Coordinates of C-alpha atoms and ligand atoms in Angstrom, one line a residue:
M3 CA 194.1 -37.3 88.0
S4 CA 197.5 -36.1 87.6
T5 CA 198.6 -38.3 90.5
L6 CA 197.8 -41.5 88.7
P7 CA 201.0 -43.7 88.7
H8 CA 202.5 -43.5 85.3
A9 CA 205.8 -43.5 83.2
S10 CA 206.9 -43.5 79.6
A11 CA 210.0 -44.0 77.6
T12 CA 210.9 -43.9 73.9
D13 CA 214.3 -45.4 72.4
V14 CA 215.9 -45.4 69.0
G15 CA 216.9 -49.1 69.3
Q16 CA 219.9 -50.8 68.1
R17 CA 219.4 -50.8 64.4
R18 CA 217.8 -47.4 63.2
D19 CA 219.6 -44.2 63.2
H20 CA 216.8 -42.0 64.3
N21 CA 213.7 -42.3 66.4
E22 CA 210.3 -41.9 64.4
D23 CA 208.1 -42.9 67.4
A24 CA 206.6 -40.2 69.7
V25 CA 204.8 -40.5 73.0
F26 CA 202.7 -38.2 75.1
L27 CA 201.7 -39.1 78.8
D28 CA 200.3 -36.8 81.2
P29 CA 197.3 -38.5 82.9
P30 CA 194.5 -38.8 82.0
V31 CA 196.0 -38.7 78.3
M32 CA 198.3 -41.2 76.9
V33 CA 199.2 -41.6 73.3
V34 CA 201.7 -43.3 71.4
A35 CA 202.6 -43.0 67.6
D36 CA 204.9 -44.9 65.5
G37 CA 205.8 -42.8 62.4
V38 CA 206.8 -44.3 59.0
G39 CA 208.2 -42.7 56.0
G40 CA 212.0 -42.8 56.3
S41 CA 213.4 -39.8 54.4
A42 CA 209.6 -38.8 54.2
K43 CA 209.7 -37.9 58.1
G44 CA 208.0 -40.3 60.0
E45 CA 209.0 -38.6 63.1
V46 CA 207.2 -35.4 61.8
A47 CA 204.1 -37.4 61.2
S48 CA 204.1 -39.0 64.7
R49 CA 204.6 -35.6 66.4
I50 CA 201.9 -33.8 64.5
A51 CA 199.4 -36.6 65.2
I52 CA 200.3 -36.4 68.8
E53 CA 200.1 -32.6 69.1
T54 CA 196.9 -32.6 67.2
F55 CA 195.2 -35.3 69.2
V56 CA 196.1 -33.7 72.7
R57 CA 194.6 -30.6 71.6
A58 CA 191.2 -32.4 71.0
A59 CA 191.4 -34.6 74.0
G60 CA 189.5 -32.1 76.2
D61 CA 186.2 -33.2 74.3
V62 CA 186.7 -36.7 75.3
L63 CA 186.9 -35.8 78.9
A64 CA 184.1 -33.4 78.8
A65 CA 181.7 -36.1 77.1
R66 CA 178.6 -37.0 79.0
G67 CA 178.6 -40.7 78.5
S68 CA 180.6 -43.6 77.0
D69 CA 179.1 -43.2 73.6
D70 CA 179.8 -39.7 73.6
A71 CA 183.3 -40.2 74.6
A72 CA 184.0 -42.8 72.0
R73 CA 182.6 -40.5 69.2
A74 CA 184.8 -37.6 70.7
M75 CA 187.7 -39.9 70.6
E76 CA 187.1 -40.9 67.1
R77 CA 186.9 -37.1 66.0
A78 CA 190.1 -36.5 67.9
V79 CA 191.9 -39.2 65.9
L80 CA 190.3 -38.1 62.6
A81 CA 191.7 -34.5 63.4
S82 CA 195.0 -36.1 63.8
N83 CA 194.6 -38.0 60.4
A84 CA 193.8 -34.7 58.7
A85 CA 196.7 -32.7 60.2
V86 CA 199.2 -35.5 59.0
H87 CA 197.6 -35.6 55.7
D88 CA 197.6 -31.9 55.1
A89 CA 201.0 -31.5 56.3
Q90 CA 202.4 -33.6 53.5
L91 CA 200.4 -31.7 50.8
V92 CA 202.0 -28.5 51.5
D93 CA 205.7 -30.0 51.7
D94 CA 207.0 -32.4 49.1
S95 CA 209.7 -33.6 51.4
R96 CA 206.9 -35.0 53.6
R97 CA 205.0 -36.7 51.1
G98 CA 204.3 -40.4 51.9
M99 CA 204.7 -39.9 55.6
A100 CA 202.2 -41.6 57.8
T101 CA 201.9 -42.9 61.5
T102 CA 200.0 -45.3 63.7
I103 CA 198.2 -43.9 66.8
T104 CA 197.2 -45.7 70.0
A105 CA 195.5 -43.4 72.5
A106 CA 193.8 -43.8 75.9
I107 CA 192.0 -41.2 78.1
V108 CA 191.0 -42.3 81.5
R109 CA 187.8 -41.1 82.7
D110 CA 186.3 -41.6 86.1
G111 CA 185.5 -45.0 87.5
G112 CA 188.1 -46.9 85.7
E113 CA 186.5 -46.0 82.3
V114 CA 189.2 -45.9 79.5
V115 CA 188.4 -44.4 76.1
V116 CA 190.6 -46.0 73.4
G117 CA 191.4 -44.9 70.0
Q118 CA 193.2 -46.9 67.4
V119 CA 194.8 -46.9 64.0
G120 CA 197.7 -49.1 62.9
D121 CA 199.7 -51.8 64.8
S122 CA 200.9 -49.9 67.9
R123 CA 199.0 -51.7 70.8
M124 CA 197.3 -51.1 74.2
Y125 CA 197.2 -53.7 76.9
V126 CA 195.5 -54.1 80.2
L127 CA 197.9 -55.8 82.6
S128 CA 197.2 -57.4 85.9
A129 CA 198.4 -60.3 88.1
A130 CA 196.4 -62.5 85.7
G131 CA 198.5 -61.5 82.7
A132 CA 198.3 -59.4 79.7
R133 CA 195.2 -58.7 77.6
Q134 CA 195.6 -56.8 74.3
V135 CA 192.6 -54.4 73.9
T136 CA 193.4 -53.0 70.7
E137 CA 193.2 -54.8 67.2
D138 CA 196.4 -54.6 65.1
H139 CA 195.7 -53.1 61.7
S140 CA 198.4 -55.2 59.9
V141 CA 198.7 -57.8 57.2
V142 CA 199.6 -60.7 59.7
A143 CA 196.8 -59.7 62.0
E144 CA 194.3 -60.1 59.2
L145 CA 195.8 -63.5 58.4
V146 CA 195.4 -64.6 61.9
R147 CA 191.9 -63.3 62.2
S148 CA 191.0 -65.2 59.1
G149 CA 192.6 -68.4 60.3
R150 CA 195.1 -68.6 57.6
I151 CA 198.2 -68.4 60.1
S152 CA 198.6 -69.0 63.9
P153 CA 199.6 -66.4 66.3
D154 CA 202.9 -68.0 66.7
D155 CA 203.3 -67.8 62.7
A156 CA 202.5 -64.0 62.9
L157 CA 205.7 -63.4 65.3
V158 CA 208.0 -64.4 62.5
H159 CA 206.1 -63.7 59.4
P160 CA 208.1 -61.7 56.9
Q161 CA 205.3 -59.3 56.5
R162 CA 204.7 -58.7 60.2
N163 CA 205.6 -54.9 60.0
V164 CA 203.2 -54.0 57.1
I165 CA 200.3 -52.1 58.4
T166 CA 196.7 -52.0 56.6
R167 CA 195.6 -48.6 58.2
A168 CA 197.7 -45.5 59.1
L169 CA 197.1 -41.8 59.7
G170 CA 198.1 -39.7 56.9
P171 CA 197.8 -41.3 53.5
E172 CA 194.2 -40.6 52.9
P173 CA 192.0 -37.6 53.9
E174 CA 189.7 -40.2 55.8
V175 CA 190.5 -43.2 57.8
S176 CA 188.6 -45.9 59.7
V177 CA 189.2 -45.4 63.4
D178 CA 188.6 -48.0 66.3
A179 CA 187.1 -46.0 69.2
Y180 CA 185.6 -47.5 72.2
T181 CA 185.3 -47.6 75.9
L182 CA 186.4 -50.2 78.4
H183 CA 186.7 -50.6 82.1
V184 CA 189.7 -51.5 84.3
G185 CA 189.9 -52.6 87.8
P186 CA 191.8 -51.3 90.9
G187 CA 195.4 -52.1 90.3
D188 CA 195.2 -52.9 86.7
W189 CA 197.8 -51.1 84.4
L190 CA 197.3 -49.6 81.0
L191 CA 200.2 -50.2 78.6
A192 CA 200.6 -48.4 75.2
C193 CA 203.5 -49.4 73.1
S194 CA 205.0 -49.3 69.6
D195 CA 205.7 -52.6 67.7
G196 CA 209.5 -52.2 68.5
L197 CA 208.6 -53.3 72.0
T198 CA 206.1 -56.3 71.1
E199 CA 208.6 -57.5 68.5
H200 CA 210.8 -58.7 71.2
V201 CA 208.9 -58.8 74.4
A202 CA 206.2 -61.4 75.0
D203 CA 202.8 -60.4 76.5
D204 CA 203.2 -62.3 79.7
E205 CA 206.5 -60.5 80.3
L206 CA 204.9 -57.2 79.9
A207 CA 202.6 -58.2 82.7
H208 CA 205.3 -59.8 84.7
I209 CA 207.6 -56.7 84.7
V210 CA 204.9 -54.0 85.1
V211 CA 202.8 -55.6 87.7
G212 CA 205.7 -56.8 89.4
S213 CA 207.5 -53.4 89.5
S214 CA 206.5 -52.8 93.2
G215 CA 204.7 -49.4 92.3
D216 CA 207.9 -48.1 90.6
P217 CA 206.6 -47.4 86.9
A218 CA 209.7 -45.7 85.8
R219 CA 211.7 -48.7 86.6
A220 CA 209.2 -50.9 84.7
V221 CA 209.3 -48.9 81.5
R222 CA 213.3 -48.9 81.8
Q223 CA 213.3 -52.5 82.2
L224 CA 211.1 -53.1 79.0
V225 CA 213.2 -50.9 76.9
D226 CA 216.5 -52.6 78.0
L227 CA 214.9 -56.1 77.4
A228 CA 213.8 -55.2 73.8
N229 CA 217.3 -53.7 73.1
E230 CA 219.0 -56.7 74.6
R231 CA 217.1 -58.8 72.1
G232 CA 218.1 -57.0 69.1
G233 CA 216.4 -53.6 69.4
T234 CA 215.3 -53.9 65.7
D235 CA 213.0 -50.9 65.6
N236 CA 212.4 -47.8 67.8
I237 CA 210.9 -48.8 71.1
T238 CA 208.1 -46.8 72.8
V239 CA 206.2 -47.5 75.9
A240 CA 203.8 -45.9 78.2
I241 CA 202.0 -47.1 81.3
V242 CA 199.3 -45.7 83.5
Q243 CA 197.5 -47.0 86.4
P244 CA 193.7 -45.7 86.0
V245 CA 192.5 -46.8 89.4
P246 CA 195.3 -47.0 92.0
S247 CA 194.8 -49.5 94.6
D248 CA 196.3 -50.1 98.0
V249 CA 197.5 -53.7 96.9
S250 CA 199.0 -52.4 93.6
G251 CA 202.5 -52.1 95.1
E252 CA 202.1 -55.4 96.9
L253 CA 201.3 -57.7 93.9
S254 CA 204.5 -59.7 94.1
I255 CA 206.6 -61.6 91.6
E256 CA 205.5 -64.7 93.3
A257 CA 201.9 -64.0 92.8
I258 CA 202.4 -63.4 89.2
D259 CA 204.6 -66.5 88.8
A260 CA 201.9 -68.4 90.5
A261 CA 199.4 -67.2 87.9
G262 CA 201.7 -68.2 85.3
E263 CA 202.0 -71.7 86.6
S264 CA 198.5 -72.1 86.9
G265 CA 198.2 -71.7 83.2
T266 CA 196.6 -68.2 83.3
F267 CA 199.3 -66.7 81.3
P268 CA 199.0 -67.4 77.4
V269 CA 202.0 -69.2 76.3
V270 CA 204.0 -67.0 73.9
V271 CA 207.0 -67.9 71.8
A272 CA 209.7 -65.6 73.1
D273 CA 212.2 -66.4 70.1
T274 CA 213.7 -63.4 68.6
P275 CA 215.0 -64.2 65.0
A276 CA 217.6 -62.0 63.9
E277 CA 216.7 -59.5 61.4
T278 CA 219.0 -58.8 58.3
S279 CA 217.7 -55.4 57.5
G280 CA 217.2 -52.4 59.8
E281 CA 215.3 -49.9 57.8
L282 CA 211.7 -49.5 58.0
P283 CA 208.6 -51.6 57.5
V284 CA 210.1 -53.9 54.9
L285 CA 208.9 -56.7 53.0
E286 CA 211.7 -59.1 53.6
P287 CA 212.5 -61.7 51.0
M288 CA 210.9 -65.0 51.8
H289 CA 214.4 -66.7 52.2
A290 CA 215.3 -64.5 55.0
A291 CA 212.7 -66.4 57.1
E292 CA 214.1 -69.7 55.8
D293 CA 217.8 -69.0 56.4
D294 CA 217.5 -68.9 60.2
G295 CA 216.4 -72.4 60.7
W296 CA 212.5 -72.3 60.6
T297 CA 212.5 -74.7 57.6
S298 CA 213.6 -77.7 59.9
S299 CA 210.6 -77.1 62.1
P300 CA 208.9 -79.9 63.8
E301 CA 205.7 -79.2 61.5
R302 CA 207.9 -79.6 58.5
R303 CA 209.2 -83.1 59.8
S304 CA 205.7 -84.5 60.8
G305 CA 204.4 -83.2 57.3
S306 CA 207.0 -85.7 55.6
R307 CA 206.2 -88.4 58.1
L308 CA 202.6 -88.1 56.7
W309 CA 203.8 -88.4 53.3
I310 CA 205.6 -91.7 53.9
A311 CA 202.6 -93.0 55.7
A312 CA 200.2 -92.0 52.9
T313 CA 202.6 -93.8 50.4
L314 CA 202.8 -96.9 52.4
V315 CA 198.9 -97.0 52.5
L316 CA 198.8 -96.6 48.8
L317 CA 201.4 -99.3 48.1
V318 CA 199.5 -101.8 50.3
A319 CA 196.2 -101.0 48.6
I320 CA 198.0 -101.7 45.2
V321 CA 199.3 -105.1 46.4
L322 CA 195.8 -106.1 47.7
V323 CA 194.0 -105.1 44.5
A324 CA 196.7 -107.1 42.4
F325 CA 196.3 -110.1 44.6
T326 CA 192.5 -110.0 44.5
W327 CA 192.6 -109.7 40.7
S328 CA 194.8 -112.6 40.4
R329 CA 192.4 -114.8 42.3
S330 CA 189.1 -113.6 41.2
Y331 CA 186.7 -115.0 38.7
F332 CA 183.1 -114.4 38.2
L333 CA 180.1 -115.7 36.0
L334 CA 178.2 -113.2 34.0
V335 CA 175.7 -113.0 31.2
R336 CA 177.4 -111.2 28.1
S337 CA 175.9 -108.8 25.9
D338 CA 175.0 -111.5 23.4
G339 CA 172.9 -113.3 26.2
T340 CA 175.5 -116.1 26.6
V341 CA 177.0 -117.1 30.0
G342 CA 180.9 -116.5 30.4
I343 CA 183.5 -116.2 33.0
D344 CA 185.5 -113.0 33.6
R345 CA 188.5 -112.5 35.7
G346 CA 189.0 -109.5 38.0
F347 CA 186.8 -107.0 39.4
P348 CA 183.2 -106.7 37.8
I349 CA 183.3 -103.1 37.9
A350 CA 184.4 -100.2 35.8
G351 CA 186.2 -102.4 33.2
L352 CA 188.7 -103.9 35.9
S353 CA 188.2 -107.3 34.3
T354 CA 189.2 -109.4 31.3
T355 CA 187.4 -112.3 29.5
H356 CA 188.5 -115.7 30.7
R357 CA 186.0 -117.9 29.1
T358 CA 183.1 -117.6 26.6
T359 CA 180.4 -120.3 26.1
D360 CA 177.4 -120.9 23.9
L361 CA 175.1 -121.3 26.9
D362 CA 172.2 -119.2 26.5
A363 CA 171.2 -117.5 29.8
D364 CA 167.7 -117.6 29.0
T365 CA 167.6 -121.4 29.2
L366 CA 168.6 -121.2 32.9
D367 CA 166.0 -121.4 35.7
A368 CA 165.6 -118.0 36.9
S369 CA 166.5 -118.6 40.6
E370 CA 169.5 -120.5 39.4
R371 CA 170.7 -117.8 37.1
E372 CA 170.1 -115.3 40.1
R373 CA 172.3 -117.4 42.4
L374 CA 175.1 -118.2 40.2
V375 CA 175.2 -115.7 37.3
D376 CA 173.8 -112.4 38.2
S377 CA 175.0 -112.3 41.8
H378 CA 178.5 -111.2 40.7
R379 CA 180.1 -113.5 43.3
L380 CA 183.9 -113.6 43.2
L381 CA 185.2 -117.4 43.0
D382 CA 188.5 -118.8 42.4
R383 CA 189.2 -120.4 39.0
D384 CA 188.4 -123.9 39.9
Q385 CA 185.1 -123.0 41.5
A386 CA 184.2 -120.8 38.5
E387 CA 185.0 -123.6 35.9
Q388 CA 183.0 -126.0 38.3
V389 CA 179.9 -123.8 38.5
L390 CA 179.9 -123.5 34.7
E391 CA 180.4 -127.3 34.3
D392 CA 177.3 -127.9 36.8
L393 CA 174.9 -125.6 35.0
P394 CA 172.0 -127.8 33.8
R395 CA 172.9 -128.1 30.1
P396 CA 175.7 -129.7 28.2
L397 CA 178.3 -127.1 27.4
D398 CA 179.6 -126.3 24.0
T399 CA 182.5 -124.2 25.2
S400 CA 184.4 -122.2 22.8
D401 CA 187.5 -121.7 24.9
A402 CA 189.9 -119.9 26.9
A403 CA 190.5 -116.5 25.9
D404 CA 193.4 -116.0 28.0
E405 CA 196.4 -118.0 29.1
D406 CA 196.9 -116.7 32.5
D407 CA 199.0 -118.9 34.9
Ligands
LIG508 MG1 207.8 -49.4 64.7

């Protein structure tokens, strides 16, 4: 297996003064760890995690089937967690250190056993594009999964570096451990967030699959690209091809471009907004995100257009109501049993008394009363007065209660 094509690199980046990431790649074992802790020695955490993991990796290879292999993977990651946790208990300067871990162990037949805690990532890359096969244990990933922000929002969210699971803080941790299968020519890529902060998924596929069988060149290109775009964090990447194929070196850039044009690649925003702070998983102030131009986004503009439209609709509705009110009279039976005319809508108190009479509604023929009085027909003023005049009894009106017009 050690002949599998592979390469790895780790780089401090442009903003940090030391590298807290660590990587181990000796096929069939590939592990990336992104240590956090600053003065609490994130680089110690990532190294302890990887060393411990590698010692336990043999169990994953020796496992009989996929399920056993996944359980062995979980145990190996739990052993790493225990080692990082214990290490800080015996040394105060290491208190608070933690690390992510993203591990792959390649077994026969293209079976890959994956172990994951934190927000480092693993991808399967092919000419069809990049498929992320790990879940980020991060605040923004939870927000995306619950539908509260979009994947594009996550790329620029101020809390995008805050992780929800890590090795070290607790004696126990929940581990994602599972197996997957890759095809001939596919590449596995593991990386820290310092790479994916700056390099889009489709670019990972483009560079690695298009490297013409030169994996060392591919990882160099990826690190260079992240640095050119700001290098805001430590950058680590490892790639391995679990099932080498004759065509692996022949998958051309053209083929990948064609796949991209046919819409196979996900569309990813490649913008890299500038960071103002270089140190560690930071909770950046909300205004930092607003200062770099995001507030004038198209979404915001279309939002204000919506408000203007809603206001116009409301104004039109008010004018219509006022117009109708000014024209509308209707006959009704008052609580004392007499017939009268009200003005405005015969609902919810939206009317005023226009005329009262002494005409007793009980003296009206039932069908006539139904037709003229109980139907709540809206009439104009003259019509209403006329109907009242025509009712079959001499009227003894007691006159206009309002002086409209
Ligand atoms: Mg990082």
